[in-house]
Short mmCIF file of C-alpha atoms in Angstrom, two decimals:
data_model
loop_
_atom_site.label_atom_id
_atom_site.label_comp_id
_atom_site.label_asym_id
_atom_site.label_seq_id
_atom_site.Cartn_x
_atom_site.Cartn_y
_atom_site.Cartn_z
CA MET A 864 -35.44 -12.76 15.15
CA MET A 865 -34.69 -9.90 12.90
CA ARG A 866 -35.09 -6.49 14.37
CA THR A 867 -37.44 -4.63 12.38
CA ARG A 868 -36.20 -0.92 13.06
CA PRO A 869 -33.57 -0.16 10.52
CA LEU A 870 -30.02 0.92 11.42
CA LYS A 871 -29.36 4.16 9.77
CA VAL A 872 -26.38 4.73 7.64
CA ALA A 873 -24.76 8.11 6.61
CA LEU A 874 -22.76 8.14 3.30
CA LEU A 875 -19.95 10.66 2.94
CA GLY A 876 -19.12 10.98 -0.69
CA CYS A 877 -20.73 9.45 -3.72
CA GLY A 878 -18.11 9.17 -6.32
CA VAL A 879 -16.97 6.00 -7.97
CA VAL A 880 -16.79 4.15 -4.51
CA GLY A 881 -19.59 5.79 -2.85
CA SER A 882 -22.18 5.37 -5.68
CA GLU A 883 -21.28 1.63 -5.58
CA VAL A 884 -21.71 1.42 -1.97
CA ALA A 885 -25.24 3.02 -2.23
CA ARG A 886 -26.25 0.68 -5.10
CA ILE A 887 -25.25 -2.49 -3.32
CA MET A 888 -27.03 -1.30 -0.34
CA THR A 889 -29.99 -0.83 -2.22
CA THR A 890 -29.94 -3.86 -4.64
CA HIS A 891 -28.82 -6.40 -1.93
CA ALA A 892 -30.84 -4.85 0.92
CA ASP A 893 -32.68 -8.03 1.88
CA ASP A 894 -29.58 -10.29 1.80
CA LEU A 895 -27.69 -7.58 3.89
CA ALA A 896 -30.50 -7.50 6.37
CA ALA A 897 -30.52 -11.14 6.84
CA ARG A 898 -26.71 -11.24 7.32
CA ILE A 899 -26.84 -8.32 9.85
CA GLY A 900 -30.08 -9.34 11.65
CA ALA A 901 -31.74 -6.03 10.91
CA PRO A 902 -32.43 -3.74 7.81
CA ILE A 903 -30.26 -1.06 7.02
CA GLU A 904 -31.32 2.40 5.52
CA LEU A 905 -29.49 4.93 3.79
CA ALA A 906 -30.31 8.11 5.81
CA GLY A 907 -28.32 10.69 3.87
CA VAL A 908 -25.54 11.31 1.36
CA ALA A 909 -23.27 14.15 1.69
CA VAL A 910 -21.89 15.59 -1.67
CA ARG A 911 -20.04 18.65 -3.03
CA ARG A 912 -22.19 18.91 -6.16
CA PRO A 913 -25.93 18.26 -5.25
CA SER A 914 -27.21 19.11 -8.62
CA LYS A 915 -25.42 16.10 -10.22
CA VAL A 916 -27.91 13.25 -10.98
CA ARG A 917 -27.19 10.12 -8.83
CA GLU A 918 -29.09 7.15 -10.02
CA GLY A 919 -31.03 5.24 -7.50
CA ILE A 920 -30.43 7.87 -4.70
CA PRO A 921 -33.52 9.92 -3.73
CA ALA A 922 -32.83 13.69 -4.08
CA GLU A 923 -34.09 14.39 -0.50
CA LEU A 924 -31.22 12.33 0.89
CA VAL A 925 -28.53 14.42 -0.83
CA THR A 926 -27.03 17.16 1.15
CA THR A 927 -23.94 19.41 1.14
CA ASP A 928 -23.82 19.83 4.80
CA ALA A 929 -21.86 16.62 5.75
CA THR A 930 -21.24 18.09 9.46
CA ALA A 931 -24.95 18.36 10.07
CA LEU A 932 -25.54 14.96 8.56
CA VAL A 933 -23.11 13.18 11.15
CA LYS A 934 -24.39 15.37 14.03
CA ARG A 935 -27.91 14.12 13.58
CA GLY A 936 -27.77 11.74 16.57
CA ASP A 937 -29.78 9.03 14.94
CA ILE A 938 -27.08 7.73 12.65
CA ASP A 939 -25.59 4.44 13.56
CA VAL A 940 -22.87 4.04 11.05
CA VAL A 941 -20.98 6.61 8.96
CA VAL A 942 -19.39 5.47 5.66
CA GLU A 943 -16.59 7.74 4.84
CA VAL A 944 -15.20 7.64 1.23
CA ILE A 945 -14.45 11.23 0.32
CA GLY A 946 -10.66 10.91 1.03
CA GLY A 947 -8.10 13.43 2.01
CA ILE A 948 -7.36 14.73 5.39
CA GLU A 949 -9.74 17.41 6.00
CA PRO A 950 -12.83 17.59 6.27
CA ALA A 951 -12.79 13.70 6.71
CA ARG A 952 -10.76 13.91 9.89
CA SER A 953 -13.30 16.22 11.58
CA LEU A 954 -16.23 14.54 10.03
CA ILE A 955 -15.04 11.20 11.58
CA THR A 956 -14.40 12.60 15.13
CA THR A 957 -17.74 14.44 15.04
CA ALA A 958 -19.40 11.09 14.17
CA PHE A 959 -17.79 9.36 17.15
CA GLU A 960 -18.83 12.28 19.37
CA HIS A 961 -22.50 11.84 18.27
CA GLY A 962 -22.71 8.20 18.72
CA ALA A 963 -21.94 6.81 15.11
CA SER A 964 -19.42 4.06 14.36
CA VAL A 965 -17.24 4.62 11.18
CA VAL A 966 -16.33 2.70 8.16
CA SER A 967 -13.61 4.43 6.06
CA ALA A 968 -11.72 3.81 2.96
CA ASN A 969 -9.18 6.84 3.73
CA LYS A 970 -5.81 5.43 3.55
CA ALA A 971 -4.03 8.84 3.70
CA LEU A 972 -5.93 9.94 6.90
CA LEU A 973 -5.27 6.67 8.52
CA ALA A 974 -1.65 6.57 7.78
CA GLN A 975 -1.24 9.96 9.15
CA ASP A 976 -3.69 10.08 12.14
CA GLY A 977 -4.74 6.53 12.63
CA ALA A 978 -3.70 6.61 16.50
CA ALA A 979 -5.92 9.67 17.06
CA LEU A 980 -8.94 8.28 15.29
CA HIS A 981 -8.56 4.82 17.30
CA ALA A 982 -8.33 6.95 20.40
CA ALA A 983 -11.45 8.71 19.61
CA ALA A 984 -13.38 5.71 18.65
CA GLU A 985 -12.32 3.92 21.99
CA GLN A 986 -13.18 7.02 23.92
CA HIS A 987 -16.71 6.94 22.58
CA GLY A 988 -17.19 3.24 22.52
CA ARG A 989 -17.48 3.03 18.77
CA ASP A 990 -15.96 1.00 15.98
CA LEU A 991 -13.55 2.25 13.40
CA TYR A 992 -13.14 -0.13 10.47
CA TYR A 993 -11.16 0.37 7.27
CA GLU A 994 -10.66 -2.77 5.17
CA ALA A 995 -11.06 -0.87 1.91
CA ALA A 996 -8.21 1.40 2.84
CA VAL A 997 -5.72 -1.15 1.64
CA ALA A 998 -5.87 -3.41 -1.51
CA GLY A 999 -9.43 -2.79 -2.50
CA ALA A 1000 -11.54 -5.86 -2.32
CA ILE A 1001 -8.66 -8.15 -0.97
CA PRO A 1002 -9.26 -9.26 2.64
CA LEU A 1003 -6.10 -8.17 4.30
CA ILE A 1004 -6.72 -5.93 7.27
CA ARG A 1005 -9.14 -8.14 9.10
CA PRO A 1006 -6.89 -11.22 8.60
CA LEU A 1007 -3.81 -9.41 10.00
CA ARG A 1008 -5.73 -7.90 12.98
CA GLU A 1009 -7.92 -10.76 13.68
CA SER A 1010 -6.76 -14.25 12.14
CA LEU A 1011 -3.31 -13.55 12.70
CA ALA A 1012 -3.44 -11.98 16.08
CA GLY A 1013 -2.10 -14.97 17.80
CA ASP A 1014 0.83 -15.40 15.52
CA LYS A 1015 4.14 -13.26 15.12
CA VAL A 1016 4.28 -11.63 11.73
CA ASN A 1017 7.83 -10.93 10.47
CA ARG A 1018 7.28 -9.73 7.07
CA VAL A 1019 4.71 -8.18 4.71
CA LEU A 1020 5.77 -7.83 1.21
CA GLY A 1021 3.24 -6.59 -1.42
CA ILE A 1022 2.13 -4.92 -4.66
CA VAL A 1023 -0.49 -2.55 -3.19
CA ASN A 1024 -0.91 -0.24 -6.22
CA GLY A 1025 -2.56 -1.39 -9.33
CA THR A 1026 -1.65 1.49 -11.66
CA THR A 1027 2.23 0.99 -10.96
CA ASN A 1028 1.98 -2.66 -11.36
CA PHE A 1029 0.13 -2.39 -14.82
CA ILE A 1030 2.97 0.22 -15.99
CA LEU A 1031 5.78 -2.06 -14.88
CA ASP A 1032 4.04 -5.12 -16.27
CA LYS A 1033 3.80 -3.45 -19.58
CA MET A 1034 7.42 -2.47 -19.59
CA ASP A 1035 8.35 -6.09 -18.56
CA SER A 1036 6.06 -7.78 -21.35
CA THR A 1037 6.41 -5.44 -24.14
CA GLY A 1038 9.74 -3.71 -23.74
CA ALA A 1039 7.99 -0.32 -23.71
CA GLY A 1040 9.51 2.70 -21.88
CA TYR A 1041 8.02 4.08 -18.81
CA GLN A 1042 6.26 7.14 -20.69
CA GLU A 1043 4.79 4.79 -23.08
CA ALA A 1044 3.45 2.43 -20.51
CA LEU A 1045 2.01 5.23 -18.55
CA ASP A 1046 0.22 6.77 -21.60
CA GLU A 1047 -1.42 3.37 -22.17
CA ALA A 1048 -2.53 3.07 -18.53
CA THR A 1049 -3.93 6.66 -18.60
CA ALA A 1050 -5.85 5.93 -21.91
CA LEU A 1051 -7.35 2.70 -20.19
CA GLY A 1052 -8.34 4.56 -16.99
CA TYR A 1053 -5.77 2.74 -14.81
CA ALA A 1054 -3.79 6.09 -14.15
CA GLU A 1055 -5.11 9.40 -13.09
CA ALA A 1056 -4.47 12.51 -15.14
CA ASP A 1057 -1.89 13.35 -12.55
CA PRO A 1058 -0.27 9.98 -11.58
CA THR A 1059 1.99 11.48 -9.00
CA ALA A 1060 0.59 9.79 -5.90
CA ASP A 1061 0.87 6.40 -7.80
CA VAL A 1062 4.13 6.61 -9.69
CA GLU A 1063 6.17 8.41 -6.84
CA GLY A 1064 4.96 5.83 -4.25
CA PHE A 1065 2.77 8.10 -2.01
CA ASP A 1066 -0.28 5.61 -2.25
CA ALA A 1067 1.75 2.71 -1.46
CA ALA A 1068 3.65 4.34 1.44
CA ALA A 1069 0.15 5.18 3.14
CA LYS A 1070 -0.78 1.57 2.73
CA ALA A 1071 2.62 0.31 3.93
CA ALA A 1072 2.16 2.39 7.18
CA ILE A 1073 -1.31 0.96 7.70
CA LEU A 1074 -0.03 -2.67 7.14
CA ALA A 1075 3.10 -2.32 9.35
CA GLY A 1076 1.11 -0.81 12.20
CA ILE A 1077 -1.37 -3.64 12.29
CA ALA A 1078 1.16 -6.51 11.59
CA PHE A 1079 3.65 -5.40 14.30
CA HIS A 1080 1.32 -4.00 16.72
CA SER A 1081 3.06 -0.84 16.64
CA ARG A 1082 2.37 2.78 15.62
CA VAL A 1083 3.63 3.48 12.17
CA ARG A 1084 2.87 6.71 10.51
CA LEU A 1085 3.29 7.82 6.77
CA ASP A 1086 6.44 9.75 7.79
CA ASP A 1087 8.05 6.78 9.04
CA VAL A 1088 7.92 5.08 5.70
CA TYR A 1089 10.83 5.29 3.21
CA ARG A 1090 9.41 6.20 -0.25
CA GLU A 1091 11.14 5.99 -3.62
CA GLY A 1092 9.08 6.23 -6.90
CA MET A 1093 9.40 4.18 -10.09
CA THR A 1094 9.80 6.98 -12.71
CA GLU A 1095 13.36 6.29 -13.27
CA VAL A 1096 12.99 2.52 -14.07
CA THR A 1097 14.16 1.95 -17.62
CA SER A 1098 13.92 -0.81 -20.26
CA ALA A 1099 17.57 -1.45 -19.45
CA ASP A 1100 16.78 -2.20 -15.83
CA PHE A 1101 14.29 -4.81 -17.13
CA ARG A 1102 16.90 -6.35 -19.43
CA SER A 1103 19.24 -6.70 -16.40
CA ALA A 1104 16.51 -8.17 -14.33
CA LYS A 1105 15.70 -10.74 -16.95
CA GLU A 1106 19.35 -11.60 -17.07
CA MET A 1107 19.30 -12.48 -13.29
CA GLY A 1108 15.97 -14.35 -13.75
CA CYS A 1109 13.95 -11.52 -12.21
CA THR A 1110 11.28 -8.96 -12.85
CA ILE A 1111 10.78 -5.40 -11.31
CA LYS A 1112 7.84 -4.61 -9.18
CA LEU A 1113 7.01 -1.42 -6.89
CA LEU A 1114 7.04 -3.09 -3.43
CA ALA A 1115 5.80 -2.04 -0.11
CA ILE A 1116 7.97 -3.95 2.37
CA CYS A 1117 7.34 -4.03 6.25
CA GLU A 1118 9.62 -6.19 8.26
CA ARG A 1119 10.77 -6.93 11.66
CA ALA A 1120 14.46 -6.50 12.36
CA GLU A 1121 16.38 -9.75 12.78
CA ASP A 1122 16.77 -9.05 16.53
CA GLY A 1123 13.01 -8.39 16.91
CA GLN A 1124 13.57 -4.92 18.61
CA SER A 1125 12.40 -2.65 15.66
CA VAL A 1126 10.50 -2.49 12.57
CA THR A 1127 11.04 -0.92 8.92
CA ALA A 1128 8.56 0.13 6.30
CA ARG A 1129 9.46 1.06 2.81
CA VAL A 1130 8.25 1.51 -0.78
CA HIS A 1131 10.62 1.23 -3.82
CA PRO A 1132 11.13 -0.55 -7.02
CA ALA A 1133 12.78 -3.88 -6.57
CA MET A 1134 13.89 -6.82 -8.66
CA ILE A 1135 12.15 -9.84 -7.56
CA PRO A 1136 12.91 -13.38 -8.78
CA LEU A 1137 10.48 -14.95 -11.23
CA THR A 1138 10.11 -17.91 -9.01
CA HIS A 1139 8.45 -15.68 -6.28
CA PRO A 1140 4.58 -15.62 -6.07
CA LEU A 1141 4.42 -11.85 -6.54
CA ALA A 1142 6.34 -11.93 -9.86
CA SER A 1143 3.34 -13.48 -11.58
CA VAL A 1144 0.98 -10.63 -10.44
CA ARG A 1145 -0.21 -9.06 -13.65
CA GLY A 1146 -1.97 -5.98 -14.92
CA ALA A 1147 -3.57 -3.80 -12.26
CA TYR A 1148 -4.00 -6.57 -9.71
CA ASN A 1149 -2.70 -6.32 -6.22
CA ALA A 1150 -1.12 -8.96 -4.02
CA VAL A 1151 0.41 -9.13 -0.61
CA PHE A 1152 2.83 -11.79 0.84
CA VAL A 1153 2.79 -12.41 4.68
CA GLU A 1154 5.30 -14.28 6.49
CA SER A 1155 4.84 -15.35 10.15
CA ASP A 1156 6.19 -17.83 12.67
CA ALA A 1157 3.27 -20.16 12.88
CA SER A 1158 1.42 -19.74 9.66
CA GLY A 1159 4.42 -19.61 7.38
CA GLN A 1160 3.84 -17.96 4.10
CA LEU A 1161 0.39 -16.66 2.95
CA MET A 1162 -0.57 -14.79 0.03
CA PHE A 1163 -3.62 -12.52 -0.66
CA TYR A 1164 -4.47 -11.63 -4.22
CA GLY A 1165 -7.10 -9.69 -6.20
CA PRO A 1166 -8.27 -6.48 -7.66
CA GLY A 1167 -6.86 -3.85 -5.63
CA ALA A 1168 -8.97 -0.87 -6.70
CA GLY A 1169 -12.10 0.28 -8.59
CA GLY A 1170 -15.53 1.15 -7.60
CA ALA A 1171 -17.20 -2.44 -7.12
CA PRO A 1172 -13.96 -4.12 -5.47
CA THR A 1173 -13.58 -1.28 -2.99
CA ALA A 1174 -17.36 -1.10 -2.38
CA SER A 1175 -17.28 -4.69 -1.56
CA ALA A 1176 -14.71 -4.21 1.05
CA VAL A 1177 -16.67 -1.21 2.39
CA LEU A 1178 -19.85 -3.42 2.68
CA GLY A 1179 -18.00 -6.06 4.38
CA ASP A 1180 -16.93 -3.62 7.17
CA LEU A 1181 -20.48 -2.28 7.18
CA VAL A 1182 -22.04 -5.64 7.90
CA ALA A 1183 -19.56 -6.34 10.78
CA VAL A 1184 -20.14 -2.74 12.35
CA CYS A 1185 -23.82 -3.32 12.27
CA ARG A 1186 -23.74 -6.61 13.83
CA ASN A 1187 -21.52 -5.26 16.71
CA ARG A 1188 -24.15 -2.29 17.03
CA LEU A 1189 -26.98 -4.81 17.44
CA ASN A 1190 -24.86 -6.83 19.94
CA GLY A 1191 -23.99 -3.76 21.96
CA ALA A 1192 -20.20 -4.60 21.41
CA THR A 1193 -17.36 -3.21 19.35
CA GLY A 1194 -14.70 -5.02 17.30
CA PRO A 1195 -10.87 -4.93 17.62
CA GLY A 1196 -9.42 -1.39 17.90
CA GLU A 1197 -5.77 -0.35 17.69
CA SER A 1198 -3.28 -3.00 18.83
CA SER A 1199 -0.15 -1.00 19.68
CA TYR A 1200 1.14 -2.80 22.75
CA ALA A 1201 4.51 -3.84 21.27
CA ALA A 1202 5.36 -0.12 20.50
CA LEU A 1203 8.41 -1.22 18.47
CA PRO A 1204 10.43 1.74 17.06
CA VAL A 1205 10.64 2.21 13.35
CA SER A 1206 14.27 2.10 12.35
CA GLY A 1207 15.43 4.37 9.22
CA MET A 1208 16.52 3.09 5.69
CA GLY A 1209 20.08 2.97 6.70
CA ASP A 1210 19.50 -0.14 8.72
CA VAL A 1211 17.62 -1.99 6.12
CA VAL A 1212 19.75 -5.12 4.89
CA THR A 1213 19.02 -6.48 1.52
CA ARG A 1214 20.96 -7.33 -1.92
CA TYR A 1215 21.73 -4.75 -4.48
CA HIS A 1216 21.99 -4.57 -8.41
CA ILE A 1217 24.34 -1.85 -9.39
CA SER A 1218 25.06 -0.88 -12.94
CA LEU A 1219 28.13 1.43 -13.70
CA ASP A 1220 29.42 3.03 -16.68
CA VAL A 1221 33.20 2.72 -16.62
CA ALA A 1222 36.36 2.99 -18.80
CA ASP A 1223 37.22 -0.12 -20.76
CA LYS A 1224 40.59 -0.71 -19.61
CA PRO A 1225 42.60 -3.19 -17.48
CA GLY A 1226 42.34 -2.68 -13.64
CA VAL A 1227 38.83 -1.18 -13.51
CA LEU A 1228 37.12 -4.22 -12.04
CA ALA A 1229 39.96 -4.42 -9.32
CA GLN A 1230 39.46 -0.81 -8.53
CA VAL A 1231 35.69 -1.28 -8.12
CA ALA A 1232 36.05 -4.47 -6.11
CA THR A 1233 38.57 -2.87 -3.84
CA VAL A 1234 35.85 -0.14 -3.01
CA PHE A 1235 33.32 -2.63 -2.21
CA ALA A 1236 35.62 -4.42 -0.05
CA GLU A 1237 36.70 -1.24 1.92
CA HIS A 1238 33.03 -0.64 2.69
CA GLY A 1239 32.28 -4.10 3.83
CA VAL A 1240 29.84 -4.91 1.00
CA SER A 1241 30.44 -8.52 -0.56
CA ILE A 1242 29.97 -9.11 -4.07
CA ASP A 1243 28.14 -11.85 -5.47
CA THR A 1244 28.37 -11.75 -9.17
CA VAL A 1245 29.85 -9.23 -11.89
CA ARG A 1246 29.21 -8.90 -15.41
CA GLN A 1247 31.13 -6.68 -17.77
CA GLN A 1248 30.74 -5.65 -21.37
CA GLY A 1249 32.91 -3.00 -23.34
CA LYS A 1250 33.36 -1.46 -26.71
CA ASP A 1251 35.27 1.72 -28.11
CA GLY A 1252 36.84 2.42 -24.68
CA GLU A 1253 33.57 2.41 -22.86
CA ALA A 1254 31.97 -0.44 -20.81
CA SER A 1255 29.18 -1.40 -18.56
CA LEU A 1256 29.81 -2.95 -15.09
CA VAL A 1257 27.09 -4.83 -13.41
CA VAL A 1258 27.68 -5.70 -9.81
CA VAL A 1259 25.19 -7.72 -7.62
CA THR A 1260 25.90 -7.87 -3.99
CA HIS A 1261 25.24 -10.17 -1.25
CA ARG A 1262 23.21 -8.90 1.66
CA ALA A 1263 24.37 -5.40 2.80
CA SER A 1264 22.86 -2.34 4.70
CA ASP A 1265 21.58 0.52 2.82
CA ALA A 1266 24.18 2.74 4.69
CA SER A 1267 27.06 0.76 3.78
CA LEU A 1268 25.85 0.66 0.21
CA SER A 1269 25.54 4.38 0.07
CA GLY A 1270 28.97 4.90 1.29
CA THR A 1271 30.13 2.44 -1.43
CA VAL A 1272 28.53 4.40 -4.19
CA GLU A 1273 29.74 7.52 -3.04
CA ALA A 1274 33.23 6.20 -3.16
CA LEU A 1275 32.82 4.71 -6.63
CA ARG A 1276 31.69 8.02 -7.96
CA LYS A 1277 35.17 9.52 -7.06
CA LEU A 1278 37.11 6.88 -9.08
CA ASP A 1279 38.42 8.32 -12.55
CA THR A 1280 37.51 5.06 -14.16
CA VAL A 1281 33.77 5.29 -13.24
CA ARG A 1282 31.84 7.54 -15.76
CA GLY A 1283 28.82 7.19 -13.74
CA VAL A 1284 26.18 5.18 -11.79
CA ALA A 1285 23.55 4.19 -14.26
CA SER A 1286 21.20 2.52 -11.80
CA ILE A 1287 20.74 1.14 -8.37
CA MET A 1288 18.07 -1.32 -7.49
CA ARG A 1289 17.49 -3.56 -4.48
CA VAL A 1290 16.91 -7.25 -5.00
CA GLU A 1291 14.07 -8.65 -2.67
CA GLY A 1292 12.06 -11.77 -2.26
CA GLU A 1293 14.83 -14.21 -1.66
#
C-alpha cells in the first residue's frame, strides 16, 4: 500500500543538472511514487541567483539560504548538485545533523573528504549516495559496492572524462593537433571556457580516487592519485601509436599490486591496443573496464556527462534512498575494512613507448641499449629513422617500474648522441 504523506526533497543547485532533476521529479512524479511506495515533493530549491526564471519550479520554493533549507527538520532527502568543496561540505553535514539523507554528484568533495562524510552519515543513521559523481548515467558505483561486494576486484581501467576523450578521438580520426581539437570541443559545448580541470586530469583523478576506494575497500584520497594531463600529446604520438596498432586515451587506472598488499591510482595519457574494448570508445562517451577474480572482465559504457544523463543517476539514487527511508533502513556505507596503503607512482609497472631525437651515426643504438640494460629495463622493439645527420629512435619496453624508467631517461639525456627526449608514453591494456 502506498503511503500518502510525501517524502520531502531539498535541491541544492539548479544549474544544468539540478534543473533536470527538478524536471524529472515533476514530469515523472507518478512513476517515481509507484517505484518508491510514496510520493516525493520538491520542498525547496537553493540557488545563488533567485531572479533567474526557472521553468516548472514555483518561485516560492526558491531560496538563497541553503543552510536554512537543510536545517528545516522536515526534509527527508537533500540532493546536492552545487559542486565544489564549500559550502557543499558544510551543507551536507548539516543535513545529516538535521535528519536528512543525502544524494550528491560532487566528485571533488567525495574524493577529498569522502571518509568524513561517510562517518557523519553513519553517526546520524543516514544515507550518502553518489552514483552521479562518476561517469554520469553509467551505473558504476552501485555495481562496485553492491554487485561486486563478494568478489575481489583487481583492476579498474577507464575513460571517465568525455571532454578529453572527444579531443583525443578527433586527433586520432582526423590528424588534428591538440589545440585544433580543443577548439572544436569548445565550439560544440564539450569543453568549458577554462578546460583545465578536464585536460590536466583533475576531474578524472577525483573519479579515480572514488573508484579505487570502493573497488579495493580502502581509503583513497585525491592527493593519493598520480595525475598527468594530456596537453602534451601530439599528432606524432598518434602516428607512433598507429604503427604499434594502438590509439591514445586519457585513462584512470586503479589497480591492486601483484602481492595484494597495496593499491595504486593514476590518471595519464596512454597507448592502448586497438583490440582492447576501450579503444573503440568514441566522442564524449565514457567507459570503465573492471577486472575481478570471479566475474572476470566487465565493461560499463555510456554517456558520462550532461544534464539529463547525470540527473538520471541522481534520480536512481533518490529512489533508493527514499525506499530506505520508508523502510527505516540505510544502504551500504563506506567499506574500508581492507585499509590497503596507496603506493606511489614509482612502484607502478607497465610498458613504455619512448621517442628519442638522436644523432644519425654508427653506435647510437648500442649506447642507448646499454643505458636501458644498466637500469634493468628490457627492450621489446626498436625503430630508427635517420636523415641529414639526425634521427628519431623509438623504443618500446617490456614491463618496467616507473622508477627504473625515470632513471633510464635521466641517463639517456646525458648521452652526447641523444639530442632530446621527444615523448614518453605508457602502454596499457595488455
